[in-house]
Short mmCIF file of C-alpha atoms in Angstrom, two decimals:
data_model
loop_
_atom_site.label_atom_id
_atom_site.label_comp_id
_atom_site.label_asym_id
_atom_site.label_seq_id
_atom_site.Cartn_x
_atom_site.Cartn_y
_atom_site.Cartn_z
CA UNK A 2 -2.91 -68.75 118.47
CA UNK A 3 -1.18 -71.91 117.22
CA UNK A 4 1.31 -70.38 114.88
CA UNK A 5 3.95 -69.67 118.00
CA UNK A 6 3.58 -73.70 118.45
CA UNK A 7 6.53 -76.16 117.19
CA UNK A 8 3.99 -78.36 115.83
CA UNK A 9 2.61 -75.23 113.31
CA UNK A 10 5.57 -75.87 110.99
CA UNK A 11 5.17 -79.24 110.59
CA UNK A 12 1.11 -79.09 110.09
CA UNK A 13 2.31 -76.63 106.94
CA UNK A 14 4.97 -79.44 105.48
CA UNK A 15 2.41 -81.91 106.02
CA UNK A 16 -0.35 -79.57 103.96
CA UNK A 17 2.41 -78.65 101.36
CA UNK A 18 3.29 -82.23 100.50
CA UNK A 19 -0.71 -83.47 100.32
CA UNK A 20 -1.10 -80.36 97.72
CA UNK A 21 2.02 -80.84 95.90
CA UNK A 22 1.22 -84.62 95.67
CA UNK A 23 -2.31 -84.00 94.95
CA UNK A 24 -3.10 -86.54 97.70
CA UNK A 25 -6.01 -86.76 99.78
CA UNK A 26 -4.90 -87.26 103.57
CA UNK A 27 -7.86 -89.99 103.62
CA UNK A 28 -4.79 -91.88 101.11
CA UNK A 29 -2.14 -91.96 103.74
CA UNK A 30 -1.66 -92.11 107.18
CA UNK A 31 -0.19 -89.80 109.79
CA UNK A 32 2.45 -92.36 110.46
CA UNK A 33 3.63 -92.70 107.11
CA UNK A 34 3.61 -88.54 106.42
CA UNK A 35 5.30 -88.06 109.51
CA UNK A 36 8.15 -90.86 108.03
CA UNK A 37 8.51 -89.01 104.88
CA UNK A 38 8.46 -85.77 106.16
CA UNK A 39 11.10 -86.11 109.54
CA UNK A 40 13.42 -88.17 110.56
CA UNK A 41 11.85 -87.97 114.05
CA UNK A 42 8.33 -88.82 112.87
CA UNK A 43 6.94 -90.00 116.35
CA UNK A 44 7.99 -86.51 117.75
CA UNK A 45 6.47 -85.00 114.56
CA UNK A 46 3.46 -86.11 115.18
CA UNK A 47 3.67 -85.42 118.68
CA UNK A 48 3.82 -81.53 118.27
CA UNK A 49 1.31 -81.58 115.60
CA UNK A 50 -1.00 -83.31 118.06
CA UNK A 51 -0.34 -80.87 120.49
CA UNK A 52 -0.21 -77.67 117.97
CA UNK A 53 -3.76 -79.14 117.00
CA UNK A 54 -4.89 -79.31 120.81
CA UNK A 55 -3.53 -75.87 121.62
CA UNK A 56 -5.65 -74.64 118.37
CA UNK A 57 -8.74 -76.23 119.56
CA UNK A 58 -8.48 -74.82 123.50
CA UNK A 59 -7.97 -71.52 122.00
CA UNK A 60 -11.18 -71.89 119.51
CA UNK A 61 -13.18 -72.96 122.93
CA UNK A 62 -12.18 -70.30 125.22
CA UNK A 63 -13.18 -67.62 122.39
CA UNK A 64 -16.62 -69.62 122.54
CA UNK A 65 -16.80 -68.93 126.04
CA UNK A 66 -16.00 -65.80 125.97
CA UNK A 67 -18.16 -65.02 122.97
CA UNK A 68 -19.94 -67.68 121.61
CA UNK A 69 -21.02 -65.11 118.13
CA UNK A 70 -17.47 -64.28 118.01
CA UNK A 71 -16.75 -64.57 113.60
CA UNK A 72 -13.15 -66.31 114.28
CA UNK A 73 -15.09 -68.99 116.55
CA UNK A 74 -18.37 -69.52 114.72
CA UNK A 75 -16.42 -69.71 111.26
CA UNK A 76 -14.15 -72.25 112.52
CA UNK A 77 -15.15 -74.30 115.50
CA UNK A 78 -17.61 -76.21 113.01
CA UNK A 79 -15.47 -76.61 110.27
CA UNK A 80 -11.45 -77.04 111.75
CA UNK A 81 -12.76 -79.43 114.38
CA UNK A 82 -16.39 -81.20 114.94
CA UNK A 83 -18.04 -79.14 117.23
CA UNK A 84 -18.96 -81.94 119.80
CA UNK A 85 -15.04 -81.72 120.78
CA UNK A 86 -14.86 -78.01 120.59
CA UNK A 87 -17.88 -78.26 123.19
CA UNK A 88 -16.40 -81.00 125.16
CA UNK A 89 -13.26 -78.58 125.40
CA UNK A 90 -15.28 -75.69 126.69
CA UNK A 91 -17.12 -77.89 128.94
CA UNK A 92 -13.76 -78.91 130.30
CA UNK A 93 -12.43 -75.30 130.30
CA UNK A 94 -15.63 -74.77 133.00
CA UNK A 95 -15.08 -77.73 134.63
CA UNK A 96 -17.89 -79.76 133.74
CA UNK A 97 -15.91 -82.18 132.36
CA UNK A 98 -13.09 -84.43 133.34
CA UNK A 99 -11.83 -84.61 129.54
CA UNK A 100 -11.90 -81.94 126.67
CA UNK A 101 -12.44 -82.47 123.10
CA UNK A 102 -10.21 -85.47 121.04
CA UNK A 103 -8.20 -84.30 118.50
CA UNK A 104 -7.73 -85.66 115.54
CA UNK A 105 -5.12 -84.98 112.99
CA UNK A 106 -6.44 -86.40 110.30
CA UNK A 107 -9.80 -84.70 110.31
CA UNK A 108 -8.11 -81.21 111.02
CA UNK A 109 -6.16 -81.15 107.97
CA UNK A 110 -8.55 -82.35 105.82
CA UNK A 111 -10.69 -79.60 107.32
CA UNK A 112 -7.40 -76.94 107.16
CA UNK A 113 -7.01 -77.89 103.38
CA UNK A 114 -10.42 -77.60 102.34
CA UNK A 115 -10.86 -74.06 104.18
CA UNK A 116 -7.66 -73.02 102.50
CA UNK A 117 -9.22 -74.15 99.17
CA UNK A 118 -12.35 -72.28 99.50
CA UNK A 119 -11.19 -69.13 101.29
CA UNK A 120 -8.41 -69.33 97.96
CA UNK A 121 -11.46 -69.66 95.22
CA UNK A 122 -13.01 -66.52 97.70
CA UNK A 123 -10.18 -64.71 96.82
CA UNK A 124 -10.29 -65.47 93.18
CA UNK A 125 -13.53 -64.69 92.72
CA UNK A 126 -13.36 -61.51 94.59
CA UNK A 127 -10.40 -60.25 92.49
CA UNK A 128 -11.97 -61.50 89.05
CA UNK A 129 -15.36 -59.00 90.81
CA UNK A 130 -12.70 -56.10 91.04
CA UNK A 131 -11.30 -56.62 88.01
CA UNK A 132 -15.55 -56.18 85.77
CA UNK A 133 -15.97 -53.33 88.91
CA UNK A 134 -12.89 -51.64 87.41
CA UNK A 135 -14.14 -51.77 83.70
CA UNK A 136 -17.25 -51.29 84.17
CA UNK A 137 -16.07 -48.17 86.10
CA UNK A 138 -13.41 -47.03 83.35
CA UNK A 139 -17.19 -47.33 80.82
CA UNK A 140 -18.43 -45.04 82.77
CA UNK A 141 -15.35 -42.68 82.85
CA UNK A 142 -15.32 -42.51 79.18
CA UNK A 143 -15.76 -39.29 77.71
CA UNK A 144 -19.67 -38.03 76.95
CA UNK A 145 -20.66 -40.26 79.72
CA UNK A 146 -22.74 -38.00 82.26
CA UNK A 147 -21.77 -37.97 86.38
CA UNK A 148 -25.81 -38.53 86.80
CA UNK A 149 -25.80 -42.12 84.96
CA UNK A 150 -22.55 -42.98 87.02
CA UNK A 151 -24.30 -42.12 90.67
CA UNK A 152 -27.22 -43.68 89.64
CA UNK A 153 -25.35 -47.07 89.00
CA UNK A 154 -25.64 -47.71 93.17
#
C-alpha cells in the first residue's frame, strides 16, 4: 500500500493541519501547505505526488485483478475519479502510453471526506451498541421470560 511511502507522512501533516485549521484544501494551495508545513516544500510535494501515484497504481492493479474487489470498488470512485484509475489500468495492460493524472488536491479532499464519514460510521455504530446493550440489559431484568428475549430476532 502507500503507507511504506515517504510521501504518506506528509499527506497526514497536510490532513492534520486542514482539520486543525478547519480549512477546506479548496482555500489554499499545495504550494503554500507544502511552505508551512517543510522547509523543503518542493520535495514535499514531490513525495506526496508520488505517495498519491503509488496509491492509485495499487487501487488499479486490484481492479485488474478483481474488478468487485470491496477495497477497489469502495475507493477507486471516491479517492481518485475513476477515469484516471481506468486510464492507470489501461496503462498497467498496455493500452495506454500514459496512466491516470494525479491530483493532490482532489485526493485529499476525497481522503478527508472518507475519513469524515467512515468517523460518523463509527459513531453511529457505537451509539447502535450502546441502545443494543440496554435494550439487552431490559431484557435481562428479572421476571423477564427467555421466550420474549429469542423472539426479539
Amino acid at each position: 500500500g502507500m503507507s511504506g511511502e515517504k510521501g504518506c507522512d506528509d499527506i497526514i501533516k497536510i490532513c492534520q493541519y486542514l482539520h486543525a485549521n478547519k480549512k477546506p484544501i479548496s482555500q489554499v494551495s499545495i504550494g503554500q501547505l507544502c511552505e508551512l508545513l517543510s522547509n523543503a516544500p518542493k520535495n514535499m510535494e514531490q513525495r506526496v505526488r508520488r505517495a498519491i501515484a503509488v496509491g492509485m497504481a495499487n487501487l488499479a492493479h486490484m481492479g485488474i485483478e478483481d474488478f468487485m474487489n470491496d477495497t477497489f470498488t469502495a475507493y477507486s470512485g471516491t479517492l481518485f475519479p475513476f477515469e484516471e484509475i481506468r486510464a492507470e489500468m489501461d496503462c498497467i495492460r498496455g493500452k495506454r502510453k500514459y496512466g491516470g493524472k494525479v491530483s493532490i488536491k482532489k485526493f485529499i479532499d476525497s481522503l478527508m471526506l472518507t475519513a469524515d464519514r467512515e468517523s460518523l460510521q463509527n459513531e453511529l455504530s457505537l451509539r447502535f451498541l450502546s441502545v443494543w446493550n440496554a435494550l439487552f440489559c431490559f431484557w435481562q431484568m428479572p421476571g423477564r421470560k427467555w421466550e420474549t428475549r429469542k423472539n426479539i430476532g
